[in-house]
Amino acid sequence: MTEVGLLGGGVIGGGWAARFVLNGVDVRIFDPDPEAPRKVGEVIDNARRAFRKLTLAPLPAEGRLTFVPTPEEAAESVEFVQESAPEREDVKRGLLAAASRVAGADVVFASSTSGLLPSRLQADMRHPERMTIGHPFNPVYLLPLVEVCGGERTSPETLERAAEVYRALGMQPLRLDREIDGFVADRLLEALWREALWLVADDVATVEQIDDAIRYGAGLRWSCMGTFLIYRIGGGEAGMRQFMAQFGPALQWPWSKLTDVPELTDELLEKLVAQSDAQAAGRSIRELEQQRDDCLVSVLQALRTQRYGAGALLEEWERRLLRPVEEREPDPTQPLHLHTVRVPPEWIDYNGHLHESRYLQVFNDATDALLRFVGVDADYLAAGASYFTVETHLSHLGQAVAGDSLEVRTQVLGFDAKRLHAFHSLHRTGDDQPLATAEQMYLHVDTSAGRASPARDDVLARVAALAEAHANLSRPERAGRSIGMPARA
Ligand SMILES: NC(=O)c1ccc[n+]([C@@H]2O[C@H](COP(=O)([O-])OP(=O)(O)OC[C@H]3O[C@@H](n4cnc5c(N)ncnc54)[C@H](O)[C@@H]3O)[C@@H](O)[C@H]2O)c1
């Protein structure tokens, strides 16, 4: 997938833009709001920040984002279209109909609607069989769930294609067999939301007490096991049968007000807004978004250590990012250019320059790229073999600031069955003056046995080819340097 179209660039459309662009897919986006480019830009900035914390795996080069003036131009010549316009059936139907008239018959259209029925949304489309629901969750760039639900005329191929697109973005498509208002996840959220509004309306609890009741308790376990598995455990050794025997009768008690909805009076609205303002305590939406993202990243990373639920999905996405660098013949006249990076603001120290520790991080990322280039990919690592860095000599020669685009050039200086000796130099993209250099020695190890071991033959062959090509390059001036001061006369 190389290019997709987006209709609508608000909270959700912006999140989709971030998810696609950061996964290397070009995006054409239509939104009539003149402020949309700024808003989408801010969502993508948040997403970049979150992805930098989420993973050390090498992200693909970012896709290009282009704003276009009509829905037709967003759908023309793309491979997939995601609609995220306001939740109004007439608006969505009109948009989908217009865009479907220009898109190829095999282009799948997905709607982000939170609960409108696909059979109605596809009604005016050309080739309605290629339309499905693709209902995501905010923030789209971090939460993996997307509900996939077809209408009466949707073809099975469309559902499979949409699921495939979402899986390629590291998401978890949840296929729903029946079309119902609100689908599954929003039905559940709506039930909780109604109860929460009743508790506020009846002055039983404030919005903050309700949020605390979730985030210190059930919210933590929902993130790993949902509801049914947790209740099975809650039933003790006899599982679900015992749980139902113990808590089933409570279903008849007057605990829940779910059959009824609180009237949204001005008084209730004012109360909600005032309590919500007090809870936010002056924090802006952007600040709250970043706090939310940091916490979600922590949860996802913790789940990854357990290889469980959304954490297992994150690990799988990273494995795909760690695929071997495309095999190509090294140009014998040039060092390798395998790693580029743009300096993010949080890498800057109190002097306004790139912090020392980040040089090592950038060189380490270049080493990872070099190792993938010679065939040390996720499967090689899983088989219990790797190269470990055993020595580094880093020289600081210039300074980088936030926003600089940097590239690392890498030259192999030597190798044997167990060792690899490389020299990296860091440059502003296209500038031959180095900002820093790093000379490193890597030792090949059997990670299960915990000791040095010869690299696999195919890896050694690729290292040898590289070393032979690089033997023609002049030896870097700083290679073999040690730290010292000239002796006094
Ligand atoms: N906000 C959520 O938490 C959430 C979660 C999942 C799904 N959704 C669904 O996503 C969709 C978008 O919701 P949102 O929260 O991003 O709303 P939003 O108001 O933030 O964004 C809607 C965007 O659509 C644009 N727009 C207006 N008319 C348009 C048109 N004719 N064509 C294209 N764009 C148009 C608006 O300018 C705006 O930027 C809705 O269907 C909503 O139900 C929202």
mmCIF file of N, CA and C in Angstrom, residues 48-139:
data_model
loop_
_atom_site.group_PDB
_atom_site.id
_atom_site.type_symbol
_atom_site.label_atom_id
_atom_site.label_comp_id
_atom_site.label_asym_id
_atom_site.label_seq_id
_atom_site.Cartn_x
_atom_site.Cartn_y
_atom_site.Cartn_z
ATOM 1 N N ARG A 48 4.157 11.477 16.402
ATOM 2 C CA ARG A 48 5.607 11.265 16.256
ATOM 3 C C ARG A 48 6.248 11.134 17.630
ATOM 4 N N ARG A 49 5.821 12.030 18.520
ATOM 5 C CA ARG A 49 6.358 12.033 19.878
ATOM 6 C C ARG A 49 6.060 10.684 20.551
ATOM 7 N N ALA A 50 4.826 10.216 20.384
ATOM 8 C CA ALA A 50 4.438 8.952 21.022
ATOM 9 C C ALA A 50 5.204 7.769 20.411
ATOM 10 N N PHE A 51 5.371 7.761 19.081
ATOM 11 C CA PHE A 51 6.056 6.637 18.425
ATOM 12 C C PHE A 51 7.526 6.571 18.833
ATOM 13 N N ARG A 52 8.134 7.763 19.041
ATOM 14 C CA ARG A 52 9.546 7.756 19.460
ATOM 15 C C ARG A 52 9.696 7.086 20.815
ATOM 16 N N LYS A 53 8.661 7.234 21.668
ATOM 17 C CA LYS A 53 8.724 6.596 22.987
ATOM 18 C C LYS A 53 8.283 5.140 22.902
ATOM 19 N N LEU A 54 7.411 4.860 21.941
ATOM 20 C CA LEU A 54 6.816 3.523 21.864
ATOM 21 C C LEU A 54 7.819 2.462 21.444
ATOM 22 N N THR A 55 8.693 2.808 20.508
ATOM 23 C CA THR A 55 9.511 1.749 19.916
ATOM 24 C C THR A 55 10.906 2.237 19.531
ATOM 25 N N LEU A 56 11.864 1.325 19.614
ATOM 26 C CA LEU A 56 13.206 1.612 19.098
ATOM 27 C C LEU A 56 13.374 0.985 17.713
ATOM 28 N N ALA A 57 12.343 0.285 17.261
ATOM 29 C CA ALA A 57 12.429 -0.330 15.930
ATOM 30 C C ALA A 57 12.490 0.779 14.879
ATOM 31 N N PRO A 58 13.190 0.532 13.766
ATOM 32 C CA PRO A 58 13.340 1.583 12.749
ATOM 33 C C PRO A 58 12.027 1.810 12.004
ATOM 34 N N LEU A 59 11.487 3.021 12.094
ATOM 35 C CA LEU A 59 10.239 3.308 11.383
ATOM 36 C C LEU A 59 10.569 3.569 9.921
ATOM 37 N N PRO A 60 9.640 3.275 9.024
ATOM 38 C CA PRO A 60 9.914 3.561 7.613
ATOM 39 C C PRO A 60 9.964 5.073 7.395
ATOM 40 N N ALA A 61 10.508 5.492 6.257
ATOM 41 C CA ALA A 61 10.481 6.928 5.924
ATOM 42 C C ALA A 61 9.018 7.369 5.915
ATOM 43 N N GLU A 62 8.734 8.527 6.501
ATOM 44 C CA GLU A 62 7.331 8.968 6.615
ATOM 45 C C GLU A 62 6.679 9.147 5.249
ATOM 46 N N GLY A 63 5.388 8.809 5.191
ATOM 47 C CA GLY A 63 4.625 9.062 3.975
ATOM 48 C C GLY A 63 4.408 10.564 3.806
ATOM 49 N N ARG A 64 3.989 10.962 2.588
ATOM 50 C CA ARG A 64 3.758 12.384 2.302
ATOM 51 C C ARG A 64 2.292 12.722 2.573
ATOM 52 N N LEU A 65 2.041 13.891 3.149
ATOM 53 C CA LEU A 65 0.669 14.317 3.446
ATOM 54 C C LEU A 65 0.299 15.455 2.502
ATOM 55 N N THR A 66 -0.795 15.286 1.739
ATOM 56 C CA THR A 66 -1.204 16.341 0.800
ATOM 57 C C THR A 66 -2.665 16.685 1.044
ATOM 58 N N PHE A 67 -2.950 17.965 1.259
ATOM 59 C CA PHE A 67 -4.345 18.394 1.374
ATOM 60 C C PHE A 67 -4.890 18.679 -0.020
ATOM 61 N N VAL A 68 -6.085 18.187 -0.301
ATOM 62 C CA VAL A 68 -6.676 18.403 -1.633
ATOM 63 C C VAL A 68 -8.027 19.109 -1.469
ATOM 64 N N PRO A 69 -8.472 19.872 -2.490
ATOM 65 C CA PRO A 69 -9.656 20.719 -2.311
ATOM 66 C C PRO A 69 -11.011 20.021 -2.484
ATOM 67 N N THR A 70 -11.036 18.786 -2.987
ATOM 68 C CA THR A 70 -12.334 18.115 -3.170
ATOM 69 C C THR A 70 -12.229 16.655 -2.715
ATOM 70 N N PRO A 71 -13.377 16.061 -2.339
ATOM 71 C CA PRO A 71 -13.342 14.639 -1.955
ATOM 72 C C PRO A 71 -12.903 13.755 -3.124
ATOM 73 N N GLU A 72 -13.277 14.175 -4.343
ATOM 74 C CA GLU A 72 -12.919 13.373 -5.520
ATOM 75 C C GLU A 72 -11.404 13.267 -5.641
ATOM 76 N N GLU A 73 -10.706 14.395 -5.401
ATOM 77 C CA GLU A 73 -9.241 14.362 -5.540
ATOM 78 C C GLU A 73 -8.582 13.513 -4.456
ATOM 79 N N ALA A 74 -9.283 13.337 -3.335
ATOM 80 C CA ALA A 74 -8.707 12.478 -2.282
ATOM 81 C C ALA A 74 -8.861 11.004 -2.645
ATOM 82 N N ALA A 75 -9.871 10.690 -3.491
ATOM 83 C CA ALA A 75 -10.164 9.279 -3.766
ATOM 84 C C ALA A 75 -9.567 8.783 -5.079
ATOM 85 N N GLU A 76 -9.222 9.749 -5.934
ATOM 86 C CA GLU A 76 -8.676 9.422 -7.251
ATOM 87 C C GLU A 76 -7.292 8.806 -7.097
ATOM 88 N N SER A 77 -7.025 7.740 -7.736
ATOM 89 C CA SER A 77 -5.690 7.151 -7.834
ATOM 90 C C SER A 77 -5.094 6.663 -6.517
ATOM 91 N N VAL A 78 -5.928 6.500 -5.470
ATOM 92 C CA VAL A 78 -5.401 5.916 -4.227
ATOM 93 C C VAL A 78 -5.868 4.461 -4.129
ATOM 94 N N GLU A 79 -5.301 3.729 -3.140
ATOM 95 C CA GLU A 79 -5.640 2.300 -3.043
ATOM 96 C C GLU A 79 -6.706 2.001 -1.996
ATOM 97 N N PHE A 80 -6.988 2.982 -1.118
ATOM 98 C CA PHE A 80 -7.900 2.740 0.007
ATOM 99 C C PHE A 80 -8.394 4.106 0.471
ATOM 100 N N VAL A 81 -9.686 4.186 0.891
ATOM 101 C CA VAL A 81 -10.220 5.466 1.374
ATOM 102 C C VAL A 81 -10.834 5.275 2.759
ATOM 103 N N GLN A 82 -10.491 6.164 3.691
ATOM 104 C CA GLN A 82 -11.069 6.122 5.035
ATOM 105 C C GLN A 82 -11.830 7.418 5.263
ATOM 106 N N GLU A 83 -13.131 7.285 5.541
ATOM 107 C CA GLU A 83 -13.967 8.489 5.748
ATOM 108 C C GLU A 83 -14.122 8.752 7.245
ATOM 109 N N SER A 84 -13.860 10.001 7.686
ATOM 110 C CA SER A 84 -14.000 10.371 9.106
ATOM 111 C C SER A 84 -14.639 11.754 9.205
ATOM 112 N N ALA A 85 -15.735 11.949 8.473
ATOM 113 C CA ALA A 85 -16.455 13.228 8.498
ATOM 114 C C ALA A 85 -17.385 13.243 9.722
ATOM 115 N N PRO A 86 -18.037 14.385 9.994
ATOM 116 C CA PRO A 86 -18.922 14.451 11.168
ATOM 117 C C PRO A 86 -19.979 13.340 11.175
ATOM 118 N N GLU A 87 -20.428 12.975 12.372
ATOM 119 C CA GLU A 87 -21.339 11.828 12.531
ATOM 120 C C GLU A 87 -22.757 12.185 12.086
ATOM 121 N N ARG A 88 -22.912 12.477 10.787
ATOM 122 C CA ARG A 88 -24.246 12.756 10.239
ATOM 123 C C ARG A 88 -24.425 11.925 8.987
ATOM 124 N N GLU A 89 -25.533 11.168 8.965
ATOM 125 C CA GLU A 89 -25.719 10.215 7.864
ATOM 126 C C GLU A 89 -25.736 10.923 6.509
ATOM 127 N N ASP A 90 -26.413 12.092 6.421
ATOM 128 C CA ASP A 90 -26.509 12.760 5.115
ATOM 129 C C ASP A 90 -25.128 13.197 4.618
ATOM 130 N N VAL A 91 -24.302 13.728 5.546
ATOM 131 C CA VAL A 91 -22.967 14.190 5.142
ATOM 132 C C VAL A 91 -22.129 12.993 4.660
ATOM 133 N N LYS A 92 -22.141 11.922 5.424
ATOM 134 C CA LYS A 92 -21.303 10.775 5.073
ATOM 135 C C LYS A 92 -21.785 10.136 3.754
ATOM 136 N N ARG A 93 -23.109 10.014 3.611
ATOM 137 C CA ARG A 93 -23.626 9.394 2.378
ATOM 138 C C ARG A 93 -23.218 10.191 1.156
ATOM 139 N N GLY A 94 -23.345 11.523 1.261
ATOM 140 C CA GLY A 94 -22.994 12.394 0.134
ATOM 141 C C GLY A 94 -21.517 12.268 -0.222
ATOM 142 N N LEU A 95 -20.681 12.273 0.807
ATOM 143 C CA LEU A 95 -19.234 12.187 0.575
ATOM 144 C C LEU A 95 -18.839 10.867 -0.068
ATOM 145 N N LEU A 96 -19.359 9.786 0.513
ATOM 146 C CA LEU A 96 -19.003 8.457 0.004
ATOM 147 C C LEU A 96 -19.477 8.290 -1.436
ATOM 148 N N ALA A 97 -20.686 8.820 -1.707
ATOM 149 C CA ALA A 97 -21.235 8.704 -3.063
ATOM 150 C C ALA A 97 -20.338 9.464 -4.048
ATOM 151 N N ALA A 98 -19.975 10.715 -3.684
ATOM 152 C CA ALA A 98 -19.175 11.539 -4.602
ATOM 153 C C ALA A 98 -17.807 10.895 -4.842
ATOM 154 N N ALA A 99 -17.155 10.493 -3.763
ATOM 155 C CA ALA A 99 -15.798 9.952 -3.913
ATOM 156 C C ALA A 99 -15.821 8.617 -4.657
ATOM 157 N N SER A 100 -16.898 7.827 -4.461
ATOM 158 C CA SER A 100 -16.939 6.501 -5.099
ATOM 159 C C SER A 100 -17.075 6.606 -6.615
ATOM 160 N N ARG A 101 -17.552 7.758 -7.110
ATOM 161 C CA ARG A 101 -17.736 7.892 -8.558
ATOM 162 C C ARG A 101 -16.404 8.012 -9.301
ATOM 163 N N VAL A 102 -15.340 8.431 -8.577
ATOM 164 C CA VAL A 102 -14.059 8.613 -9.285
ATOM 165 C C VAL A 102 -13.052 7.497 -8.972
ATOM 166 N N ALA A 103 -13.302 6.725 -7.893
ATOM 167 C CA ALA A 103 -12.305 5.723 -7.481
ATOM 168 C C ALA A 103 -12.482 4.443 -8.286
ATOM 169 N N GLY A 104 -11.368 3.747 -8.537
ATOM 170 C CA GLY A 104 -11.422 2.463 -9.232
ATOM 171 C C GLY A 104 -12.335 1.492 -8.482
ATOM 172 N N ALA A 105 -12.925 0.533 -9.216
ATOM 173 C CA ALA A 105 -13.931 -0.355 -8.623
ATOM 174 C C ALA A 105 -13.372 -1.201 -7.483
ATOM 175 N N ASP A 106 -12.056 -1.412 -7.472
ATOM 176 C CA ASP A 106 -11.488 -2.275 -6.429
ATOM 177 C C ASP A 106 -10.972 -1.484 -5.218
ATOM 178 N N VAL A 107 -11.194 -0.156 -5.213
ATOM 179 C CA VAL A 107 -10.734 0.652 -4.072
ATOM 180 C C VAL A 107 -11.730 0.494 -2.924
ATOM 181 N N VAL A 108 -11.252 0.030 -1.771
ATOM 182 C CA VAL A 108 -12.133 -0.180 -0.623
ATOM 183 C C VAL A 108 -12.353 1.136 0.112
ATOM 184 N N PHE A 109 -13.613 1.377 0.516
ATOM 185 C CA PHE A 109 -13.964 2.553 1.307
ATOM 186 C C PHE A 109 -14.347 2.087 2.704
ATOM 187 N N ALA A 110 -13.761 2.724 3.743
ATOM 188 C CA ALA A 110 -14.137 2.392 5.118
ATOM 189 C C ALA A 110 -14.615 3.667 5.798
ATOM 190 N N SER A 111 -15.633 3.526 6.649
ATOM 191 C CA SER A 111 -16.132 4.682 7.394
ATOM 192 C C SER A 111 -15.777 4.533 8.867
ATOM 193 N N SER A 112 -15.332 5.647 9.486
ATOM 194 C CA SER A 112 -14.979 5.633 10.908
ATOM 195 C C SER A 112 -16.203 5.777 11.808
ATOM 196 N N THR A 113 -17.407 5.821 11.230
ATOM 197 C CA THR A 113 -18.595 6.106 12.046
ATOM 198 C C THR A 113 -18.615 5.315 13.353
ATOM 199 N N SER A 114 -19.090 5.982 14.399
ATOM 200 C CA SER A 114 -19.148 5.327 15.710
ATOM 201 C C SER A 114 -20.364 4.428 15.828
ATOM 202 N N GLY A 115 -21.350 4.578 14.916
ATOM 203 C CA GLY A 115 -22.523 3.733 15.115
ATOM 204 C C GLY A 115 -23.542 3.755 13.994
ATOM 205 N N LEU A 116 -23.295 4.517 12.894
ATOM 206 C CA LEU A 116 -24.268 4.514 11.795
ATOM 207 C C LEU A 116 -24.161 3.204 11.018
ATOM 208 N N LEU A 117 -25.282 2.775 10.452
ATOM 209 C CA LEU A 117 -25.299 1.447 9.820
ATOM 210 C C LEU A 117 -24.678 1.471 8.416
ATOM 211 N N PRO A 118 -23.799 0.512 8.140
ATOM 212 C CA PRO A 118 -23.141 0.497 6.822
ATOM 213 C C PRO A 118 -24.124 0.340 5.664
ATOM 214 N N SER A 119 -25.214 -0.413 5.857
ATOM 215 C CA SER A 119 -26.164 -0.602 4.744
ATOM 216 C C SER A 119 -26.742 0.732 4.295
ATOM 217 N N ARG A 120 -26.894 1.656 5.236
ATOM 218 C CA ARG A 120 -27.423 2.971 4.879
ATOM 219 C C ARG A 120 -26.332 3.850 4.272
ATOM 220 N N LEU A 121 -25.106 3.760 4.823
ATOM 221 C CA LEU A 121 -24.029 4.627 4.318
ATOM 222 C C LEU A 121 -23.617 4.262 2.892
ATOM 223 N N GLN A 122 -23.758 2.979 2.525
ATOM 224 C CA GLN A 122 -23.303 2.563 1.196
ATOM 225 C C GLN A 122 -24.380 2.771 0.122
ATOM 226 N N ALA A 123 -25.596 3.188 0.557
ATOM 227 C CA ALA A 123 -26.759 3.160 -0.337
ATOM 228 C C ALA A 123 -26.555 3.916 -1.651
ATOM 229 N N ASP A 124 -25.873 5.081 -1.629
ATOM 230 C CA ASP A 124 -25.776 5.895 -2.850
ATOM 231 C C ASP A 124 -24.451 5.722 -3.580
ATOM 232 N N MET A 125 -23.650 4.752 -3.158
ATOM 233 C CA MET A 125 -22.302 4.631 -3.733
ATOM 234 C C MET A 125 -22.289 3.883 -5.061
ATOM 235 N N ARG A 126 -21.317 4.247 -5.873
ATOM 236 C CA ARG A 126 -21.007 3.403 -7.026
ATOM 237 C C ARG A 126 -20.195 2.233 -6.481
ATOM 238 N N HIS A 127 -20.537 1.028 -6.847
ATOM 239 C CA HIS A 127 -19.916 -0.185 -6.302
ATOM 240 C C HIS A 127 -20.018 -0.239 -4.774
ATOM 241 N N PRO A 128 -21.242 -0.295 -4.255
ATOM 242 C CA PRO A 128 -21.410 -0.291 -2.790
ATOM 243 C C PRO A 128 -20.780 -1.510 -2.120
ATOM 244 N N GLU A 129 -20.507 -2.555 -2.912
ATOM 245 C CA GLU A 129 -19.938 -3.777 -2.315
ATOM 246 C C GLU A 129 -18.549 -3.551 -1.743
ATOM 247 N N ARG A 130 -17.889 -2.400 -2.123
ATOM 248 C CA ARG A 130 -16.528 -2.180 -1.604
ATOM 249 C C ARG A 130 -16.521 -1.234 -0.403
ATOM 250 N N MET A 131 -17.700 -1.132 0.295
ATOM 251 C CA MET A 131 -17.747 -0.255 1.466
ATOM 252 C C MET A 131 -17.919 -1.052 2.758
ATOM 253 N N THR A 132 -17.174 -0.650 3.796
ATOM 254 C CA THR A 132 -17.291 -1.293 5.108
ATOM 255 C C THR A 132 -17.138 -0.254 6.210
ATOM 256 N N ILE A 133 -17.500 -0.616 7.400
ATOM 257 C CA ILE A 133 -17.158 0.193 8.571
ATOM 258 C C ILE A 133 -15.733 -0.170 8.976
ATOM 259 N N GLY A 134 -14.942 0.851 9.347
ATOM 260 C CA GLY A 134 -13.630 0.630 9.974
ATOM 261 C C GLY A 134 -13.597 1.567 11.170
ATOM 262 N N HIS A 135 -14.197 1.129 12.271
ATOM 263 C CA HIS A 135 -14.410 2.018 13.423
ATOM 264 C C HIS A 135 -13.216 1.977 14.374
ATOM 265 N N PRO A 136 -12.473 3.088 14.464
ATOM 266 C CA PRO A 136 -11.257 3.101 15.288
ATOM 267 C C PRO A 136 -11.530 3.717 16.664
ATOM 268 N N PHE A 137 -10.492 3.867 17.437
ATOM 269 C CA PHE A 137 -10.599 4.448 18.783
ATOM 270 C C PHE A 137 -9.535 5.508 18.960
ATOM 271 N N ASN A 138 -9.871 6.533 19.679
ATOM 272 C CA ASN A 138 -9.002 7.696 19.839
ATOM 273 C C ASN A 138 -7.997 7.474 20.983
ATOM 274 N N PRO A 139 -6.694 7.663 20.820
ATOM 275 C CA PRO A 139 -5.988 8.121 19.635
ATOM 276 C C PRO A 139 -5.715 6.987 18.647
#
